[in-house]
Amino acid sequence: MQEVSKDYDLEMFFEISEDFLCIAGYDGYFKRVNPAFLKALGYSKKEIFSKPIDKFIFPEDRTRTNTQREGLIKNTSLFHFENRYVTKNKNIIWLSWTSIPLAKDKLVYAIAKDITFKKQMEEERYHLLSNLHKRNKDLKQLSYRTSHDLRSPVNNIMALIDLMDISKIEDEDTLELISLLKLSTEGLKINLNEFVDDISQNDHGLLISLEELNITKCLETVRKSINYLIDCSNTTFKINFLDVNTVKFNKTYLESIFLNLITNSIKYTKPNHSPAIAITTKKIGNDIQIIFTDQGLGFDMDKDKKKIFGLNEKFHHHADSKGVGLYLIYNYITSLRGEIEVESKINEGATFIITIPN
């Protein structure tokens, strides 16, 4: 390898470098700085050499910087040390230093990079995460309070049903309605209790519980809870769980997924048509797929594909539409490392393919 000539102008590296280069003395004064450093701070050479280095450092960083400087004087090199400098215009810039002491000359040779933009991004990220944490905490408290407070009226409804003397009721349709009302209320109470338990566990840092679930049983629990809605809408089901009928998942999540998909299919069925729902399962390698298909209004995938699982997104005119169900489904699945895809055409229904790692 050819050695660089000693006559080569190495001074140009100092003059043209975009990084900040400087030489400082053990006495705490700059001895030399490059043009990039002067430009960043906004001082002249006369100004930069006439004051101790401490005068240019942000006050809160001076003690920390002096501690590191003492190490340099003891012949300990410094790498990736970050501190703040104040420019002549009173702006604050962040610098990351690499400093090498030369004890025999009592000098420190240093290179600094301007990391102000990086620090601003980190600060913005910190504030965003802090705000997100607060919003999540507030939302969790609201959910806890709402679900907890709802248990009282639900218990009251159950008590009123129990007080009814059904022996005096002879009409079979009325008896069936009372039975359905009691069943739905009991289901609501169970769901509320499970929801409150899940929130309470998460407050203590516990993970969402997973268990081996019978898919058929979870689906039947949901169908019973909305049996009246299914009957009134003449909804038909085609179920095929022969390939696989168990999955390791959260019970509350799976039942909520079925509940939201079924009620959406009923809500957004085509005019003058009865809802028809097909649910099948497949084993794909180590993963399990639940495939849910309806014959409803469908989606305009060219227009709405990226918005389908967004919060408060609505795609059809319906008085009861809140734009929350699909958002919840997406978060239930992805929070447990699963995936969900949609295939759909307008007025040709929709197919939701849920992939759950097992």
PDB file of N, CA and C in Angstrom, residues 276-345:
ATOM      1  N   ALA A 276     -76.769 -14.980   4.654  1.00  0.00           N
ATOM      2  CA  ALA A 276     -76.225 -16.332   4.544  1.00  0.00           C
ATOM      3  C   ALA A 276     -74.742 -16.271   4.907  1.00  0.00           C
ATOM      4  N   ILE A 277     -74.366 -17.042   5.904  1.00  0.00           N
ATOM      5  CA  ILE A 277     -73.003 -16.988   6.441  1.00  0.00           C
ATOM      6  C   ILE A 277     -72.356 -18.362   6.360  1.00  0.00           C
ATOM      7  N   ALA A 278     -71.130 -18.399   5.883  1.00  0.00           N
ATOM      8  CA  ALA A 278     -70.354 -19.644   5.844  1.00  0.00           C
ATOM      9  C   ALA A 278     -69.088 -19.446   6.672  1.00  0.00           C
ATOM     10  N   ILE A 279     -68.797 -20.405   7.557  1.00  0.00           N
ATOM     11  CA  ILE A 279     -67.595 -20.333   8.382  1.00  0.00           C
ATOM     12  C   ILE A 279     -66.878 -21.671   8.288  1.00  0.00           C
ATOM     13  N   THR A 280     -65.624 -21.624   7.869  1.00  0.00           N
ATOM     14  CA  THR A 280     -64.837 -22.850   7.754  1.00  0.00           C
ATOM     15  C   THR A 280     -63.474 -22.648   8.425  1.00  0.00           C
ATOM     16  N   THR A 281     -62.802 -23.742   8.686  1.00  0.00           N
ATOM     17  CA  THR A 281     -61.452 -23.678   9.246  1.00  0.00           C
ATOM     18  C   THR A 281     -60.499 -24.498   8.388  1.00  0.00           C
ATOM     19  N   LYS A 282     -59.226 -24.094   8.415  1.00  0.00           N
ATOM     20  CA  LYS A 282     -58.189 -24.809   7.683  1.00  0.00           C
ATOM     21  C   LYS A 282     -56.910 -24.846   8.514  1.00  0.00           C
ATOM     22  N   LYS A 283     -56.154 -25.903   8.327  1.00  0.00           N
ATOM     23  CA  LYS A 283     -54.840 -26.016   8.938  1.00  0.00           C
ATOM     24  C   LYS A 283     -53.811 -25.716   7.859  1.00  0.00           C
ATOM     25  N   ILE A 284     -53.052 -24.617   8.032  1.00  0.00           N
ATOM     26  CA  ILE A 284     -52.029 -24.224   7.062  1.00  0.00           C
ATOM     27  C   ILE A 284     -50.674 -24.277   7.759  1.00  0.00           C
ATOM     28  N   GLY A 285     -49.956 -25.406   7.584  1.00  0.00           N
ATOM     29  CA  GLY A 285     -48.701 -25.584   8.302  1.00  0.00           C
ATOM     30  C   GLY A 285     -48.976 -25.647   9.795  1.00  0.00           C
ATOM     31  N   ASN A 286     -48.334 -24.751  10.559  1.00  0.00           N
ATOM     32  CA  ASN A 286     -48.585 -24.675  11.999  1.00  0.00           C
ATOM     33  C   ASN A 286     -49.678 -23.673  12.343  1.00  0.00           C
ATOM     34  N   ASP A 287     -50.190 -22.979  11.332  1.00  0.00           N
ATOM     35  CA  ASP A 287     -51.205 -21.949  11.558  1.00  0.00           C
ATOM     36  C   ASP A 287     -52.607 -22.489  11.330  1.00  0.00           C
ATOM     37  N   ILE A 288     -53.562 -21.784  11.923  1.00  0.00           N
ATOM     38  CA  ILE A 288     -54.970 -22.137  11.750  1.00  0.00           C
ATOM     39  C   ILE A 288     -55.691 -20.958  11.118  1.00  0.00           C
ATOM     40  N   GLN A 289     -56.486 -21.238  10.105  1.00  0.00           N
ATOM     41  CA  GLN A 289     -57.275 -20.196   9.460  1.00  0.00           C
ATOM     42  C   GLN A 289     -58.754 -20.381   9.760  1.00  0.00           C
ATOM     43  N   ILE A 290     -59.413 -19.277  10.087  1.00  0.00           N
ATOM     44  CA  ILE A 290     -60.872 -19.242  10.205  1.00  0.00           C
ATOM     45  C   ILE A 290     -61.358 -18.350   9.071  1.00  0.00           C
ATOM     46  N   ILE A 291     -62.166 -18.911   8.202  1.00  0.00           N
ATOM     47  CA  ILE A 291     -62.614 -18.189   7.006  1.00  0.00           C
ATOM     48  C   ILE A 291     -64.107 -17.905   7.142  1.00  0.00           C
ATOM     49  N   PHE A 292     -64.438 -16.635   7.179  1.00  0.00           N
ATOM     50  CA  PHE A 292     -65.818 -16.182   7.404  1.00  0.00           C
ATOM     51  C   PHE A 292     -66.294 -15.481   6.142  1.00  0.00           C
ATOM     52  N   THR A 293     -67.385 -15.983   5.571  1.00  0.00           N
ATOM     53  CA  THR A 293     -67.903 -15.427   4.313  1.00  0.00           C
ATOM     54  C   THR A 293     -69.378 -15.101   4.451  1.00  0.00           C
ATOM     55  N   ASP A 294     -69.774 -13.925   3.950  1.00  0.00           N
ATOM     56  CA  ASP A 294     -71.197 -13.594   3.883  1.00  0.00           C
ATOM     57  C   ASP A 294     -71.556 -13.192   2.452  1.00  0.00           C
ATOM     58  N   GLN A 295     -72.815 -12.898   2.236  1.00  0.00           N
ATOM     59  CA  GLN A 295     -73.292 -12.521   0.898  1.00  0.00           C
ATOM     60  C   GLN A 295     -73.944 -11.142   0.933  1.00  0.00           C
ATOM     61  N   GLY A 296     -73.360 -10.254   1.753  1.00  0.00           N
ATOM     62  CA  GLY A 296     -73.951  -8.942   1.965  1.00  0.00           C
ATOM     63  C   GLY A 296     -73.522  -7.882   0.973  1.00  0.00           C
ATOM     64  N   LEU A 297     -73.477  -6.634   1.452  1.00  0.00           N
ATOM     65  CA  LEU A 297     -73.220  -5.483   0.594  1.00  0.00           C
ATOM     66  C   LEU A 297     -71.768  -5.407   0.124  1.00  0.00           C
ATOM     67  N   GLY A 298     -70.848  -5.997   0.886  1.00  0.00           N
ATOM     68  CA  GLY A 298     -69.447  -6.012   0.484  1.00  0.00           C
ATOM     69  C   GLY A 298     -68.776  -4.650   0.593  1.00  0.00           C
ATOM     70  N   PHE A 299     -67.524  -4.591   0.086  1.00  0.00           N
ATOM     71  CA  PHE A 299     -66.719  -3.367   0.131  1.00  0.00           C
ATOM     72  C   PHE A 299     -66.201  -3.022  -1.255  1.00  0.00           C
ATOM     73  N   ASP A 300     -65.960  -1.746  -1.468  1.00  0.00           N
ATOM     74  CA  ASP A 300     -65.238  -1.289  -2.655  1.00  0.00           C
ATOM     75  C   ASP A 300     -63.749  -1.347  -2.305  1.00  0.00           C
ATOM     76  N   MET A 301     -63.082  -2.437  -2.662  1.00  0.00           N
ATOM     77  CA  MET A 301     -61.708  -2.660  -2.231  1.00  0.00           C
ATOM     78  C   MET A 301     -60.730  -1.651  -2.832  1.00  0.00           C
ATOM     79  N   ASP A 302     -61.012  -1.171  -4.039  1.00  0.00           N
ATOM     80  CA  ASP A 302     -60.136  -0.160  -4.629  1.00  0.00           C
ATOM     81  C   ASP A 302     -60.165   1.125  -3.821  1.00  0.00           C
ATOM     82  N   LYS A 303     -61.307   1.422  -3.251  1.00  0.00           N
ATOM     83  CA  LYS A 303     -61.487   2.674  -2.513  1.00  0.00           C
ATOM     84  C   LYS A 303     -61.237   2.525  -1.015  1.00  0.00           C
ATOM     85  N   ASP A 304     -61.667   1.395  -0.435  1.00  0.00           N
ATOM     86  CA  ASP A 304     -61.732   1.283   1.021  1.00  0.00           C
ATOM     87  C   ASP A 304     -60.774   0.277   1.648  1.00  0.00           C
ATOM     88  N   LYS A 305     -59.948  -0.396   0.858  1.00  0.00           N
ATOM     89  CA  LYS A 305     -59.121  -1.477   1.393  1.00  0.00           C
ATOM     90  C   LYS A 305     -58.285  -1.051   2.601  1.00  0.00           C
ATOM     91  N   LYS A 306     -57.657   0.132   2.536  1.00  0.00           N
ATOM     92  CA  LYS A 306     -56.777   0.581   3.619  1.00  0.00           C
ATOM     93  C   LYS A 306     -57.544   1.115   4.816  1.00  0.00           C
ATOM     94  N   LYS A 307     -58.854   1.295   4.679  1.00  0.00           N
ATOM     95  CA  LYS A 307     -59.638   1.892   5.760  1.00  0.00           C
ATOM     96  C   LYS A 307     -60.531   0.892   6.487  1.00  0.00           C
ATOM     97  N   ILE A 308     -60.618  -0.326   5.978  1.00  0.00           N
ATOM     98  CA  ILE A 308     -61.600  -1.284   6.485  1.00  0.00           C
ATOM     99  C   ILE A 308     -61.502  -1.485   7.993  1.00  0.00           C
ATOM    100  N   PHE A 309     -60.283  -1.549   8.521  1.00  0.00           N
ATOM    101  CA  PHE A 309     -60.115  -1.822   9.948  1.00  0.00           C
ATOM    102  C   PHE A 309     -59.812  -0.556  10.760  1.00  0.00           C
ATOM    103  N   GLY A 310     -60.074   0.601  10.168  1.00  0.00           N
ATOM    104  CA  GLY A 310     -59.837   1.850  10.877  1.00  0.00           C
ATOM    105  C   GLY A 310     -60.947   2.155  11.881  1.00  0.00           C
ATOM    106  N   LEU A 311     -60.593   2.938  12.902  1.00  0.00           N
ATOM    107  CA  LEU A 311     -61.570   3.326  13.917  1.00  0.00           C
ATOM    108  C   LEU A 311     -62.525   4.361  13.346  1.00  0.00           C
ATOM    109  N   ASN A 312     -63.821   4.160  13.608  1.00  0.00           N
ATOM    110  CA  ASN A 312     -64.889   5.077  13.180  1.00  0.00           C
ATOM    111  C   ASN A 312     -65.043   5.156  11.661  1.00  0.00           C
ATOM    112  N   GLU A 313     -64.541   4.158  10.941  1.00  0.00           N
ATOM    113  CA  GLU A 313     -64.728   4.118   9.491  1.00  0.00           C
ATOM    114  C   GLU A 313     -66.063   3.441   9.172  1.00  0.00           C
ATOM    115  N   LYS A 314     -66.875   4.106   8.337  1.00  0.00           N
ATOM    116  CA  LYS A 314     -68.183   3.571   7.976  1.00  0.00           C
ATOM    117  C   LYS A 314     -68.265   3.476   6.462  1.00  0.00           C
ATOM    118  N   PHE A 315     -68.829   2.358   5.981  1.00  0.00           N
ATOM    119  CA  PHE A 315     -68.845   2.108   4.548  1.00  0.00           C
ATOM    120  C   PHE A 315     -70.262   1.987   3.973  1.00  0.00           C
ATOM    121  N   HIS A 316     -71.247   1.892   4.860  1.00  0.00           N
ATOM    122  CA  HIS A 316     -72.638   1.791   4.419  1.00  0.00           C
ATOM    123  C   HIS A 316     -73.509   2.636   5.336  1.00  0.00           C
ATOM    124  N   HIS A 317     -74.613   3.105   4.803  1.00  0.00           N
ATOM    125  CA  HIS A 317     -75.531   3.919   5.600  1.00  0.00           C
ATOM    126  C   HIS A 317     -76.402   3.005   6.459  1.00  0.00           C
ATOM    127  N   HIS A 318     -76.185   3.097   7.742  1.00  0.00           N
ATOM    128  CA  HIS A 318     -76.994   2.317   8.681  1.00  0.00           C
ATOM    129  C   HIS A 318     -77.031   3.077   9.998  1.00  0.00           C
ATOM    130  N   ALA A 319     -78.229   3.198  10.563  1.00  0.00           N
ATOM    131  CA  ALA A 319     -78.400   4.008  11.774  1.00  0.00           C
ATOM    132  C   ALA A 319     -77.569   3.490  12.938  1.00  0.00           C
ATOM    133  N   ASP A 320     -77.320   2.181  12.962  1.00  0.00           N
ATOM    134  CA  ASP A 320     -76.617   1.566  14.087  1.00  0.00           C
ATOM    135  C   ASP A 320     -75.117   1.420  13.842  1.00  0.00           C
ATOM    136  N   SER A 321     -74.622   1.980  12.732  1.00  0.00           N
ATOM    137  CA  SER A 321     -73.215   1.826  12.386  1.00  0.00           C
ATOM    138  C   SER A 321     -72.356   2.781  13.207  1.00  0.00           C
ATOM    139  N   LYS A 322     -71.330   2.234  13.884  1.00  0.00           N
ATOM    140  CA  LYS A 322     -70.435   3.034  14.714  1.00  0.00           C
ATOM    141  C   LYS A 322     -68.981   3.004  14.216  1.00  0.00           C
ATOM    142  N   GLY A 323     -68.651   2.078  13.319  1.00  0.00           N
ATOM    143  CA  GLY A 323     -67.284   2.007  12.817  1.00  0.00           C
ATOM    144  C   GLY A 323     -66.287   1.506  13.839  1.00  0.00           C
ATOM    145  N   VAL A 324     -66.743   0.617  14.733  1.00  0.00           N
ATOM    146  CA  VAL A 324     -65.878   0.131  15.813  1.00  0.00           C
ATOM    147  C   VAL A 324     -65.610  -1.370  15.699  1.00  0.00           C
ATOM    148  N   GLY A 325     -66.586  -2.132  15.232  1.00  0.00           N
ATOM    149  CA  GLY A 325     -66.494  -3.602  15.238  1.00  0.00           C
ATOM    150  C   GLY A 325     -65.271  -4.152  14.534  1.00  0.00           C
ATOM    151  N   LEU A 326     -65.032  -3.741  13.288  1.00  0.00           N
ATOM    152  CA  LEU A 326     -63.899  -4.265  12.536  1.00  0.00           C
ATOM    153  C   LEU A 326     -62.573  -3.780  13.118  1.00  0.00           C
ATOM    154  N   TYR A 327     -62.586  -2.584  13.694  1.00  0.00           N
ATOM    155  CA  TYR A 327     -61.389  -2.064  14.371  1.00  0.00           C
ATOM    156  C   TYR A 327     -61.021  -2.965  15.542  1.00  0.00           C
ATOM    157  N   LEU A 328     -62.022  -3.365  16.324  1.00  0.00           N
ATOM    158  CA  LEU A 328     -61.773  -4.254  17.461  1.00  0.00           C
ATOM    159  C   LEU A 328     -61.272  -5.611  16.987  1.00  0.00           C
ATOM    160  N   ILE A 329     -61.898  -6.146  15.956  1.00  0.00           N
ATOM    161  CA  ILE A 329     -61.489  -7.445  15.429  1.00  0.00           C
ATOM    162  C   ILE A 329     -60.025  -7.425  15.019  1.00  0.00           C
ATOM    163  N   TYR A 330     -59.637  -6.403  14.281  1.00  0.00           N
ATOM    164  CA  TYR A 330     -58.245  -6.284  13.813  1.00  0.00           C
ATOM    165  C   TYR A 330     -57.274  -6.252  14.990  1.00  0.00           C
ATOM    166  N   ASN A 331     -57.606  -5.467  16.007  1.00  0.00           N
ATOM    167  CA  ASN A 331     -56.707  -5.339  17.157  1.00  0.00           C
ATOM    168  C   ASN A 331     -56.667  -6.605  18.000  1.00  0.00           C
ATOM    169  N   TYR A 332     -57.800  -7.301  18.120  1.00  0.00           N
ATOM    170  CA  TYR A 332     -57.799  -8.572  18.831  1.00  0.00           C
ATOM    171  C   TYR A 332     -56.819  -9.547  18.169  1.00  0.00           C
ATOM    172  N   ILE A 333     -56.898  -9.628  16.845  1.00  0.00           N
ATOM    173  CA  ILE A 333     -56.110 -10.616  16.106  1.00  0.00           C
ATOM    174  C   ILE A 333     -54.634 -10.244  16.074  1.00  0.00           C
ATOM    175  N   THR A 334     -54.329  -9.010  15.719  1.00  0.00           N
ATOM    176  CA  THR A 334     -52.926  -8.603  15.585  1.00  0.00           C
ATOM    177  C   THR A 334     -52.211  -8.525  16.932  1.00  0.00           C
ATOM    178  N   SER A 335     -52.941  -8.250  18.017  1.00  0.00           N
ATOM    179  CA  SER A 335     -52.300  -8.202  19.334  1.00  0.00           C
ATOM    180  C   SER A 335     -51.796  -9.572  19.763  1.00  0.00           C
ATOM    181  N   LEU A 336     -52.355 -10.627  19.163  1.00  0.00           N
ATOM    182  CA  LEU A 336     -51.911 -11.993  19.464  1.00  0.00           C
ATOM    183  C   LEU A 336     -51.152 -12.598  18.280  1.00  0.00           C
ATOM    184  N   ARG A 337     -50.502 -11.720  17.501  1.00  0.00           N
ATOM    185  CA  ARG A 337     -49.609 -12.103  16.401  1.00  0.00           C
ATOM    186  C   ARG A 337     -50.321 -12.759  15.231  1.00  0.00           C
ATOM    187  N   GLY A 338     -51.627 -12.571  15.146  1.00  0.00           N
ATOM    188  CA  GLY A 338     -52.377 -13.117  14.022  1.00  0.00           C
ATOM    189  C   GLY A 338     -52.501 -12.111  12.886  1.00  0.00           C
ATOM    190  N   GLU A 339     -53.161 -12.538  11.811  1.00  0.00           N
ATOM    191  CA  GLU A 339     -53.382 -11.677  10.651  1.00  0.00           C
ATOM    192  C   GLU A 339     -54.820 -11.822  10.178  1.00  0.00           C
ATOM    193  N   ILE A 340     -55.329 -10.771   9.524  1.00  0.00           N
ATOM    194  CA  ILE A 340     -56.659 -10.841   8.938  1.00  0.00           C
ATOM    195  C   ILE A 340     -56.623 -10.165   7.581  1.00  0.00           C
ATOM    196  N   GLU A 341     -57.213 -10.830   6.605  1.00  0.00           N
ATOM    197  CA  GLU A 341     -57.292 -10.291   5.241  1.00  0.00           C
ATOM    198  C   GLU A 341     -58.753 -10.263   4.803  1.00  0.00           C
ATOM    199  N   VAL A 342     -59.043  -9.398   3.836  1.00  0.00           N
ATOM    200  CA  VAL A 342     -60.405  -9.263   3.337  1.00  0.00           C
ATOM    201  C   VAL A 342     -60.417  -9.414   1.821  1.00  0.00           C
ATOM    202  N   GLU A 343     -61.370 -10.192   1.342  1.00  0.00           N
ATOM    203  CA  GLU A 343     -61.634 -10.276  -0.094  1.00  0.00           C
ATOM    204  C   GLU A 343     -63.090  -9.909  -0.294  1.00  0.00           C
ATOM    205  N   SER A 344     -63.357  -8.970  -1.204  1.00  0.00           N
ATOM    206  CA  SER A 344     -64.735  -8.501  -1.320  1.00  0.00           C
ATOM    207  C   SER A 344     -64.977  -7.777  -2.634  1.00  0.00           C
ATOM    208  N   LYS A 345     -66.251  -7.770  -3.040  1.00  0.00           N
ATOM    209  CA  LYS A 345     -66.724  -6.957  -4.157  1.00  0.00           C
ATOM    210  C   LYS A 345     -68.069  -6.364  -3.754  1.00  0.00           C
TER     211      LYS A 345
END
